[in-house]
C-alpha cells in the first residue's frame, strides 16, 4: 500500500459533502444554508447543485427555494440496502413473522418512486405474489411504499411526484394526484401503519410498517400480504408486522 497521501479533488469533495449534508437533513435545504454550513462559496454551491440536478441526484423545490435529494440518490441508498445489512437481518425476522401469522411477508426499500423487494418469505398454501425478490413496484400503490413515503418530509414527496405522469396504475385503484397521495399519507401517519387493498393485485391486501434508522429516515418497510378469501386476523397481523419492523430497526442501530 502506498504511503503517498491521497489527493483531494475540491469539486468532488464539495459535491460529496453537499450530498452528505442533505442526506442527514430532515428535509430540503436552501442553497444559502448549504453554503454557510459547509463554508463553500454560494456560487460554487449553485454550480454543483445544477450539475447534481442534471444527473438526478437532487431536485429543486421552487415554492420554498430549496433543494432535496433526487431519485438517483435514492437509487444509491437502495443499492446499499439491497446488499447488506437489511437483507441479512431481515431474512430470519421474516421467517419468524410468517410462522407467527401464517401469511407471506416481505421487506422492501425505496428506489426512486418505486419499491424494490429485497427479502420474501412465502407462506405455505397461499396464493403466488408479484412481490418476489428484485421486483419493482410503484411506491404509491404498495403498503411498503406508503409506509416509507409517509415518513418522508412533504417536500421530498412532492419532489418524487412532480406531476400526474408520476402516478403509475395497475388495477385502476390508488392515488392519481399529489393531493390524493398526501391525504393517504396523512391517514397512514395517523394510523401508524400503511395499507393497500387491491391496488397491486386484485383480491390481495397488505399492511406495512416503516423501518427507521437512528435519524428517523425510513430505510425499509416490513409488510404482510394475504388474500381477501382467507380468514386472516387483521389485528394480529398488524401487531406482528409492527413488532418485526421495530425489531429490525433496533438491530440496524
CSV table of C-alpha atoms in Angstrom, one decimal, residues 50-245:
chain,number,residue,atom,x,y,z
A,50,UNK,CA,-27.1,22.4,-11.0
A,51,UNK,CA,-24.8,19.5,-12.0
A,52,UNK,CA,-26.4,17.2,-9.4
A,53,UNK,CA,-29.8,18.1,-10.7
A,54,UNK,CA,-28.9,17.3,-14.3
A,55,UNK,CA,-27.9,13.8,-13.1
A,56,UNK,CA,-30.9,13.3,-10.9
A,57,UNK,CA,-29.2,13.4,-7.5
A,58,UNK,CA,-31.0,16.5,-6.3
A,59,UNK,CA,-34.3,18.2,-7.2
A,60,UNK,CA,-35.2,21.9,-6.8
A,61,UNK,CA,-38.4,22.8,-4.9
A,62,UNK,CA,-39.3,26.2,-6.4
A,63,UNK,CA,-42.1,27.1,-3.9
A,64,UNK,CA,-39.6,27.0,-0.9
A,65,UNK,CA,-36.5,27.8,-3.0
A,66,UNK,CA,-34.8,24.7,-1.5
A,67,UNK,CA,-33.1,21.6,-2.7
A,68,UNK,CA,-33.8,18.0,-1.8
A,69,UNK,CA,-32.4,14.6,-2.7
A,70,UNK,CA,-33.5,13.2,-6.1
A,71,UNK,CA,-34.3,9.7,-7.3
A,72,UNK,CA,-30.6,8.9,-8.2
A,73,UNK,CA,-29.7,9.5,-4.5
A,74,UNK,CA,-32.4,7.0,-3.5
A,75,UNK,CA,-31.0,4.5,-6.1
A,76,UNK,CA,-27.7,4.7,-4.3
A,77,UNK,CA,-29.3,4.2,-0.9
A,78,UNK,CA,-31.5,1.4,-2.2
A,79,UNK,CA,-28.4,-0.3,-3.7
A,80,UNK,CA,-26.7,-0.4,-0.4
A,81,UNK,CA,-29.8,-1.6,1.4
A,82,UNK,CA,-30.4,-4.4,-1.1
A,83,UNK,CA,-26.9,-5.8,-0.4
A,84,UNK,CA,-26.5,-5.6,3.4
A,85,UNK,CA,-27.3,-5.4,6.2
A,86,UNK,CA,-31.1,-5.2,5.7
A,87,UNK,CA,-31.3,-8.4,3.7
A,88,UNK,CA,-29.2,-10.4,6.1
A,89,UNK,CA,-31.0,-9.2,9.2
A,90,UNK,CA,-34.4,-9.3,7.5
A,91,UNK,CA,-34.5,-13.0,6.5
A,92,UNK,CA,-34.7,-14.6,9.9
A,93,UNK,CA,-37.2,-12.0,11.1
A,94,UNK,CA,-39.5,-12.7,8.1
A,95,UNK,CA,-39.2,-16.4,8.7
A,96,UNK,CA,-40.4,-15.9,12.3
A,97,UNK,CA,-43.1,-13.4,11.2
A,98,UNK,CA,-44.5,-15.8,8.6
A,99,UNK,CA,-44.6,-18.6,11.1
A,100,UNK,CA,-46.4,-16.4,13.6
A,101,UNK,CA,-49.2,-15.1,11.2
A,102,UNK,CA,-49.3,-17.8,8.6
A,103,UNK,CA,-49.1,-15.3,5.7
A,104,UNK,CA,-46.5,-14.2,3.2
A,105,UNK,CA,-44.2,-11.4,4.3
A,106,UNK,CA,-41.5,-9.2,2.7
A,107,UNK,CA,-39.1,-6.4,3.2
A,108,UNK,CA,-38.8,-3.6,0.7
A,109,UNK,CA,-36.7,-0.5,0.2
A,110,UNK,CA,-37.3,2.7,-1.8
A,111,UNK,CA,-35.7,3.2,-5.2
A,112,UNK,CA,-36.8,6.4,-6.7
A,113,UNK,CA,-40.6,6.3,-7.0
A,114,UNK,CA,-40.5,2.5,-6.8
A,115,UNK,CA,-40.1,0.0,-4.0
A,116,UNK,CA,-37.7,-3.0,-4.5
A,117,UNK,CA,-38.3,-6.2,-2.6
A,118,UNK,CA,-35.1,-7.5,-1.0
A,119,UNK,CA,-36.5,-10.3,1.2
A,120,UNK,CA,-39.5,-12.5,0.6
A,121,UNK,CA,-40.9,-15.3,2.8
A,122,UNK,CA,-43.8,-17.2,1.2
A,123,UNK,CA,-46.4,-18.9,3.4
A,124,UNK,CA,-47.4,-22.4,2.6
A,125,UNK,CA,-50.7,-22.9,0.7
A,126,UNK,CA,-51.0,-19.2,-0.1
A,127,UNK,CA,-51.5,-17.5,-3.5
A,128,UNK,CA,-48.5,-16.6,-5.6
A,129,UNK,CA,-47.4,-12.9,-5.2
A,130,UNK,CA,-45.8,-10.4,-7.6
A,131,UNK,CA,-43.6,-9.2,-4.8
A,132,UNK,CA,-40.6,-11.5,-5.4
A,133,UNK,CA,-37.0,-10.5,-4.6
A,134,UNK,CA,-35.8,-7.9,-7.0
A,135,UNK,CA,-39.3,-6.9,-8.2
A,136,UNK,CA,-40.0,-3.2,-8.5
A,137,UNK,CA,-43.5,-1.8,-7.9
A,138,UNK,CA,-44.8,1.8,-7.8
A,139,UNK,CA,-44.3,3.0,-4.2
A,140,UNK,CA,-47.6,5.0,-4.1
A,141,UNK,CA,-49.6,1.8,-4.8
A,142,UNK,CA,-47.9,-0.5,-2.2
A,143,UNK,CA,-48.2,-0.7,1.5
A,144,UNK,CA,-44.4,-0.8,1.9
A,145,UNK,CA,-44.0,2.3,-0.3
A,146,UNK,CA,-46.8,4.2,1.5
A,147,UNK,CA,-45.2,3.4,4.9
A,148,UNK,CA,-41.9,4.9,3.8
A,149,UNK,CA,-43.4,7.8,1.9
A,150,UNK,CA,-45.4,8.8,5.0
A,151,UNK,CA,-42.1,9.1,6.9
A,152,UNK,CA,-40.5,11.4,4.4
A,153,UNK,CA,-40.8,15.2,4.5
A,154,UNK,CA,-43.6,16.7,2.5
A,155,UNK,CA,-41.2,18.5,0.2
A,156,UNK,CA,-39.4,15.2,-0.6
A,157,UNK,CA,-42.7,13.5,-1.5
A,158,UNK,CA,-43.5,16.4,-3.8
A,159,UNK,CA,-40.1,16.2,-5.5
A,160,UNK,CA,-40.7,12.5,-6.2
A,161,UNK,CA,-44.2,13.1,-7.6
A,162,UNK,CA,-44.0,16.4,-9.5
A,163,UNK,CA,-47.0,15.8,-11.9
A,164,UNK,CA,-49.7,13.3,-12.9
A,165,UNK,CA,-47.3,11.3,-15.0
A,166,UNK,CA,-45.6,10.0,-11.9
A,167,UNK,CA,-48.7,8.1,-10.8
A,168,UNK,CA,-48.5,4.7,-12.4
A,169,UNK,CA,-51.6,2.4,-12.3
A,170,UNK,CA,-52.1,-1.3,-12.1
A,171,UNK,CA,-55.7,-2.1,-11.2
A,172,UNK,CA,-57.4,1.2,-11.6
A,173,UNK,CA,-57.2,1.9,-7.9
A,174,UNK,CA,-54.9,4.1,-5.8
A,175,UNK,CA,-54.0,7.8,-5.7
A,176,UNK,CA,-53.7,9.6,-9.1
A,177,UNK,CA,-52.5,13.0,-7.9
A,178,UNK,CA,-50.3,14.6,-5.3
A,179,UNK,CA,-53.3,15.8,-3.3
A,180,UNK,CA,-54.7,12.3,-3.2
A,181,UNK,CA,-51.4,10.8,-2.2
A,182,UNK,CA,-50.9,13.4,0.6
A,183,UNK,CA,-54.3,12.6,2.0
A,184,UNK,CA,-53.5,8.9,2.0
A,185,UNK,CA,-50.1,9.6,3.7
A,186,UNK,CA,-51.8,11.7,6.4
A,187,UNK,CA,-54.1,8.7,7.2
A,188,UNK,CA,-51.1,6.4,7.2
A,189,UNK,CA,-49.2,8.6,9.7
A,190,UNK,CA,-52.3,8.9,11.9
A,191,UNK,CA,-52.8,5.1,11.9
A,192,UNK,CA,-49.1,4.2,12.3
A,193,UNK,CA,-49.4,1.6,9.6
A,194,UNK,CA,-49.8,1.6,5.8
A,195,UNK,CA,-52.4,-0.5,4.0
A,196,UNK,CA,-53.3,-1.3,0.4
A,197,UNK,CA,-56.3,-3.2,-0.8
A,198,UNK,CA,-56.3,-4.4,-4.4
A,199,UNK,CA,-54.1,-1.6,-5.8
A,200,UNK,CA,-51.3,-4.0,-6.7
A,201,UNK,CA,-53.2,-7.2,-7.3
A,202,UNK,CA,-57.0,-7.6,-7.2
A,203,UNK,CA,-58.1,-9.7,-4.3
A,204,UNK,CA,-54.9,-9.2,-2.3
A,205,UNK,CA,-54.4,-6.9,0.7
A,206,UNK,CA,-51.2,-5.8,2.5
A,207,UNK,CA,-50.2,-3.9,5.7
A,208,UNK,CA,-46.7,-2.4,6.3
A,209,UNK,CA,-44.7,-0.5,8.8
A,210,UNK,CA,-41.6,1.6,8.1
A,211,UNK,CA,-38.2,0.7,9.5
A,212,UNK,CA,-36.4,3.9,10.5
A,213,UNK,CA,-32.7,4.4,11.1
A,214,UNK,CA,-31.3,6.4,14.1
A,215,UNK,CA,-32.1,9.7,12.3
A,216,UNK,CA,-35.7,8.7,11.7
A,217,UNK,CA,-35.2,8.2,8.0
A,218,UNK,CA,-37.3,5.3,6.5
A,219,UNK,CA,-34.7,2.8,5.2
A,220,UNK,CA,-37.1,0.0,4.6
A,221,UNK,CA,-40.6,-1.4,5.4
A,222,UNK,CA,-41.8,-4.7,6.6
A,223,UNK,CA,-45.1,-6.0,5.2
A,224,UNK,CA,-47.5,-8.9,5.2
A,225,UNK,CA,-49.8,-9.8,2.3
A,226,UNK,CA,-52.9,-12.1,2.2
A,227,UNK,CA,-55.9,-12.9,0.1
A,228,UNK,CA,-59.4,-11.5,0.7
A,229,UNK,CA,-60.6,-15.1,0.7
A,230,UNK,CA,-58.7,-16.1,3.8
A,231,UNK,CA,-59.9,-15.7,7.4
A,232,UNK,CA,-56.9,-13.6,8.3
A,233,UNK,CA,-56.8,-11.8,11.7
A,234,UNK,CA,-56.1,-8.2,10.7
A,235,UNK,CA,-55.4,-7.0,14.3
A,236,UNK,CA,-52.9,-9.9,14.9
A,237,UNK,CA,-51.1,-9.3,11.6
A,238,UNK,CA,-50.7,-5.6,12.2
A,239,UNK,CA,-49.3,-6.2,15.7
A,240,UNK,CA,-46.9,-8.8,14.4
A,241,UNK,CA,-45.7,-6.7,11.5
A,242,UNK,CA,-45.2,-3.7,13.8
A,243,UNK,CA,-43.1,-5.8,16.2
A,244,UNK,CA,-41.0,-7.1,13.3
A,245,UNK,CA,-40.3,-3.6,12.0
